[in-house]
PDB file of C-alpha atoms in Angstrom:
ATOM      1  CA  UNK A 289      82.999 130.122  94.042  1.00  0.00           C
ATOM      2  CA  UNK A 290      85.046 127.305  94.088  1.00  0.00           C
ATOM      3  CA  UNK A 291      84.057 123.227  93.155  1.00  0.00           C
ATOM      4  CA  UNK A 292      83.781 123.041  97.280  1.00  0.00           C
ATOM      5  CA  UNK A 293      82.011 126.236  97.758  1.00  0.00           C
ATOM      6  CA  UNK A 294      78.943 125.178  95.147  1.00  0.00           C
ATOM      7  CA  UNK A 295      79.017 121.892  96.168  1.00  0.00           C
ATOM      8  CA  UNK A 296      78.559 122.830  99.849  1.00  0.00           C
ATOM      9  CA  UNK A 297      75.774 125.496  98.886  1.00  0.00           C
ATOM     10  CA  UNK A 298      73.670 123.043  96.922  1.00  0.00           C
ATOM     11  CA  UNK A 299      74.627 120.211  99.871  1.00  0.00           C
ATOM     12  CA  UNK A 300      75.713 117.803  97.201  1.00  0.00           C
ATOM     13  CA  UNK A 301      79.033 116.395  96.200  1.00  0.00           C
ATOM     14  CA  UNK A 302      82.159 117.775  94.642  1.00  0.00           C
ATOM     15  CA  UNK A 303      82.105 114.770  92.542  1.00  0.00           C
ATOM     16  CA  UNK A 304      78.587 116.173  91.390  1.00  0.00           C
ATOM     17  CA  UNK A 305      79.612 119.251  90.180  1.00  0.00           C
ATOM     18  CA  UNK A 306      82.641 118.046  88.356  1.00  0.00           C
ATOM     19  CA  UNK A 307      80.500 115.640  86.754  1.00  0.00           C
ATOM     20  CA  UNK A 308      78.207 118.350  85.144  1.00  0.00           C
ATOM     21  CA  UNK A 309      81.041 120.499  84.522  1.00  0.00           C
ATOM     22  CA  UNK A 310      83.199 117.300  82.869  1.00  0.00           C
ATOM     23  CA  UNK A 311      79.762 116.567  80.708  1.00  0.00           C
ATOM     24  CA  UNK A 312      79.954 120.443  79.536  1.00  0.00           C
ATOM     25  CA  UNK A 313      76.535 121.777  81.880  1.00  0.00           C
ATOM     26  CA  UNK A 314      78.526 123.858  83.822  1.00  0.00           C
ATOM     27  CA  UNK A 315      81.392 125.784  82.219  1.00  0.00           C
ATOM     28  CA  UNK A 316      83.562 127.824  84.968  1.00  0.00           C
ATOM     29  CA  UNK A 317      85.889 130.241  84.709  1.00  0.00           C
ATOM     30  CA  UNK A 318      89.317 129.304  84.964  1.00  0.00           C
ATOM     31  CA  UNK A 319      92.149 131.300  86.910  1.00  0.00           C
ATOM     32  CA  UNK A 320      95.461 131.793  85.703  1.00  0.00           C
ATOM     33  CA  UNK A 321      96.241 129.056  88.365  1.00  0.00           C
ATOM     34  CA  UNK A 322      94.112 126.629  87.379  1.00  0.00           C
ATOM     35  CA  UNK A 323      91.242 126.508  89.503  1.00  0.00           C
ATOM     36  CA  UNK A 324      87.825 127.147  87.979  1.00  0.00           C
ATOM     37  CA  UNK A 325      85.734 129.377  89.468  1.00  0.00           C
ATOM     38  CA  UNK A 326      82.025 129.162  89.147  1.00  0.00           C
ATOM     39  CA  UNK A 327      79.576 132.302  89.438  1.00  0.00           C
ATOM     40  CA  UNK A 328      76.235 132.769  90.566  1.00  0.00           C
ATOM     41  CA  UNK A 329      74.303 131.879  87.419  1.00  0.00           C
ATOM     42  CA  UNK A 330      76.297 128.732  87.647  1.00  0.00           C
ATOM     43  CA  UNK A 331      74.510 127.806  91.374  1.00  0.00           C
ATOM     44  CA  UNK A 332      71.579 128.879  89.868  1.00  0.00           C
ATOM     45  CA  UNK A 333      72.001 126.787  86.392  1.00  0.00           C
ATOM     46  CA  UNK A 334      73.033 123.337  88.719  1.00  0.00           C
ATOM     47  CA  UNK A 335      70.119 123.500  90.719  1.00  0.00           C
ATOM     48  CA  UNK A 336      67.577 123.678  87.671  1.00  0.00           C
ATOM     49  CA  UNK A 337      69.639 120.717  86.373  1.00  0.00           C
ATOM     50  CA  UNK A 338      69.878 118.695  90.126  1.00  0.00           C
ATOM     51  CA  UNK A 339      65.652 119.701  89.961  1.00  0.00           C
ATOM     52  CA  UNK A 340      65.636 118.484  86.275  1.00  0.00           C
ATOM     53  CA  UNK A 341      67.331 115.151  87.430  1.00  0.00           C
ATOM     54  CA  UNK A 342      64.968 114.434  90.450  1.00  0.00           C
ATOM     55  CA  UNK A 343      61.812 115.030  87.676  1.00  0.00           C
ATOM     56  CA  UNK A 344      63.248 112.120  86.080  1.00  0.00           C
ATOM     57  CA  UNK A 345      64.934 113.912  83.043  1.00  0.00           C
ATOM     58  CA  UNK A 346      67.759 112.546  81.437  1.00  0.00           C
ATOM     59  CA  UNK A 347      71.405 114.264  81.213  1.00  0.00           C
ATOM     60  CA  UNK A 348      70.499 114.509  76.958  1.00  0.00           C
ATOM     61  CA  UNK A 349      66.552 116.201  78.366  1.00  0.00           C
ATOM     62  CA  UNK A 350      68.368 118.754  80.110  1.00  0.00           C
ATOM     63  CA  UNK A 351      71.039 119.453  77.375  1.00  0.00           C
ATOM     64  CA  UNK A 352      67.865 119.979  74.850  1.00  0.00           C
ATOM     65  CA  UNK A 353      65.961 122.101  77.769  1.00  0.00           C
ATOM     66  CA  UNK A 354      69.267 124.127  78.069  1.00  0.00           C
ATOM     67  CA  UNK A 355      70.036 124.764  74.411  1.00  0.00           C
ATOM     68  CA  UNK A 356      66.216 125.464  73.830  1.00  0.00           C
ATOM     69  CA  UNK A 357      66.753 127.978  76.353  1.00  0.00           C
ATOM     70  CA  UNK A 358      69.786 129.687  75.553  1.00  0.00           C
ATOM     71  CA  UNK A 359      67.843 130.844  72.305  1.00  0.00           C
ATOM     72  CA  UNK A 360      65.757 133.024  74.490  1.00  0.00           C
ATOM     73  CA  UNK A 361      62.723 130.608  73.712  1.00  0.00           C
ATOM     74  CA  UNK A 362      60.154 129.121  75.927  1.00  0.00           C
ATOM     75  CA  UNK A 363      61.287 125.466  77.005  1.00  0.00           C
ATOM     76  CA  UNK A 364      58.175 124.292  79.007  1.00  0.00           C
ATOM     77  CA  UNK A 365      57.153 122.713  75.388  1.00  0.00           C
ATOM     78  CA  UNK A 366      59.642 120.820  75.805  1.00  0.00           C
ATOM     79  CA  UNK A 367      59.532 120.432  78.784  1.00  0.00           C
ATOM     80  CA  UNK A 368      56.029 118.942  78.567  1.00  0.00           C
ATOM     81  CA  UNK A 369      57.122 116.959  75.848  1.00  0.00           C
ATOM     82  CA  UNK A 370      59.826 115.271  77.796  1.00  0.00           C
ATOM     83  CA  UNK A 371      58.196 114.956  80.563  1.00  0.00           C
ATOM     84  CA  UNK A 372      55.258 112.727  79.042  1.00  0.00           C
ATOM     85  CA  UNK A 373      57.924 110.678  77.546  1.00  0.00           C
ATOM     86  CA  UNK A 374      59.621 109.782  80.271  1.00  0.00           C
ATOM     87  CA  UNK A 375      56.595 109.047  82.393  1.00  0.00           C
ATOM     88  CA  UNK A 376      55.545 106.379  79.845  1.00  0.00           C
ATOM     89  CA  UNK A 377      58.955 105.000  80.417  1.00  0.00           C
ATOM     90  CA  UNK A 378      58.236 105.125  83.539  1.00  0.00           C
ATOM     91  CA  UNK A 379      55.382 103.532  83.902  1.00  0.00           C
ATOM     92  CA  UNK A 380      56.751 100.598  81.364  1.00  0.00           C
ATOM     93  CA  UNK A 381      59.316  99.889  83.937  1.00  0.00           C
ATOM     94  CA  UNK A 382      56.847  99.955  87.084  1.00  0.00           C
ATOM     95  CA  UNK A 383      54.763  97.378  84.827  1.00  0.00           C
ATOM     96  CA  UNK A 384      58.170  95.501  84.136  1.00  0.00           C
ATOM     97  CA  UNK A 385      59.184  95.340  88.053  1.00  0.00           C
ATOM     98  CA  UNK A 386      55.711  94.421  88.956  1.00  0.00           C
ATOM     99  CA  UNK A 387      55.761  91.440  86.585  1.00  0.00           C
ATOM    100  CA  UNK A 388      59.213  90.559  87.638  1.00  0.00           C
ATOM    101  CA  UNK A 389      58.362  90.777  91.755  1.00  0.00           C
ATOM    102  CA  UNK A 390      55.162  88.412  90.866  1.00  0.00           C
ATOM    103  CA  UNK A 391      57.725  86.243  88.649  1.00  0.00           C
ATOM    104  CA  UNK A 392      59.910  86.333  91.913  1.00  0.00           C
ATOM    105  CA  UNK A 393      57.353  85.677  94.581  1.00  0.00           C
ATOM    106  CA  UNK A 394      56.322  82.855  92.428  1.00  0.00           C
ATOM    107  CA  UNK A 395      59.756  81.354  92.312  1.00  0.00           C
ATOM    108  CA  UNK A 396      60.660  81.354  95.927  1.00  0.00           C
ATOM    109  CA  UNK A 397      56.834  79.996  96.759  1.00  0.00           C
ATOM    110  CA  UNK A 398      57.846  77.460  93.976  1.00  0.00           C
ATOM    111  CA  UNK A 399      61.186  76.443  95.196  1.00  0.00           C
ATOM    112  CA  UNK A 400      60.577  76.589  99.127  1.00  0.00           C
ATOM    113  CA  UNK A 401      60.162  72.653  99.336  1.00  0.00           C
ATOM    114  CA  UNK A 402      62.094  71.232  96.644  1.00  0.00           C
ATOM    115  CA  UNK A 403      65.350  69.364  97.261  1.00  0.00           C
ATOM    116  CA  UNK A 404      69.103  70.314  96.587  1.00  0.00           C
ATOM    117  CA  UNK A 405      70.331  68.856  93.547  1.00  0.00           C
ATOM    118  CA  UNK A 406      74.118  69.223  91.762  1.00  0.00           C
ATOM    119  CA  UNK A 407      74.363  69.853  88.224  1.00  0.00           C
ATOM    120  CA  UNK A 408      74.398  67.283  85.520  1.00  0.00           C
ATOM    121  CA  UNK A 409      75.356  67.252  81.958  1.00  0.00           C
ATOM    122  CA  UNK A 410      71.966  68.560  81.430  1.00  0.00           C
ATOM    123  CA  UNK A 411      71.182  71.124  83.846  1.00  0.00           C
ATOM    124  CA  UNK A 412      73.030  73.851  85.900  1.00  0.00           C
ATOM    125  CA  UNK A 413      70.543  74.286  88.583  1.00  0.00           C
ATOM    126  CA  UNK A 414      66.959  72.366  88.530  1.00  0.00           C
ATOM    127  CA  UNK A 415      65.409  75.493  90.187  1.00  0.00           C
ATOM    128  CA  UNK A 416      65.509  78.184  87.683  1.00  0.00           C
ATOM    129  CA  UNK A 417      65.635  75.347  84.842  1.00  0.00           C
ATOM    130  CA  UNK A 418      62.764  73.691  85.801  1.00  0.00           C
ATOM    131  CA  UNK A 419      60.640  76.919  86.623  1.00  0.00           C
ATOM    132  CA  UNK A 420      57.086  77.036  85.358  1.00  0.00           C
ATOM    133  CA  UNK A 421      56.434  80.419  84.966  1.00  0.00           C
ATOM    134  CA  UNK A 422      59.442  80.511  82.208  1.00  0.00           C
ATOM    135  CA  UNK A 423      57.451  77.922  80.047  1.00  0.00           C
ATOM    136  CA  UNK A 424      55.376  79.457  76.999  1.00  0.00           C
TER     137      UNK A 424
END
């Protein structure tokens, strides 16, 4: 198969696949003309990886899944292992937003009736400057 041909089959980009094969996921073949040629196992090895990616797994996760694998071991403990990782980092982020969107709603409830001002020598804009949910 051809960069088109596995791109169409998985109904994702060419840029895609030359992305994982330009990180070193995928490794064609290459013809004496140049082209690279991917096989089967390759279609199959990009969709674990495109599945890996939609999990939340990081390009580095799926390199340590892969090798892991390639030694004829197990990975689901690492893939476990991962897993729980990134859903704590997860989770710190959907804290983070949540914190941020109150921070946000604050702000615009905040700054809905107070005037236009121009900088000074002091300030750049009042708004963000002056905002009370900043202060410690």
């Amino acid at each position: 198969m051809r960069v088109k041909q596995i791109a169409d089959a998985l109904d994702i980009s060419v840029d895609t696949v030359r992305y994982y094969t330009r990180i070193g996921l995928l490794v064609p073949n290459k013809s004496h003309n140049g082209y690279k040629y991917y096989r089967p196992a390759d279609v199959t090895r990009l969709r674990f990886i495109l599945s890996a990616r939609a999990l939340g797994f990081s390009v580095n996760d799926i390199k340590e899944i892969l090798v892991t694998s390639s030694q004829t071991n197990a990975p689901c403990p690492t893939v476990r292992r991962l897993i729980e990782k990134r859903l704590k980092e997860t989770e710190q982020r959907y804290q983070d937003m949540h914190e941020l969107r109150e921070r946000m709603r604050l702000a615009t409830s905040e700054w809905q009736n107070k005037p236009d001002q121009p900088p000074t020598a002091d300030t750049i804009c009042h708004l963000i400057e002056g905002f009370t949910a900043l202060k410690s």
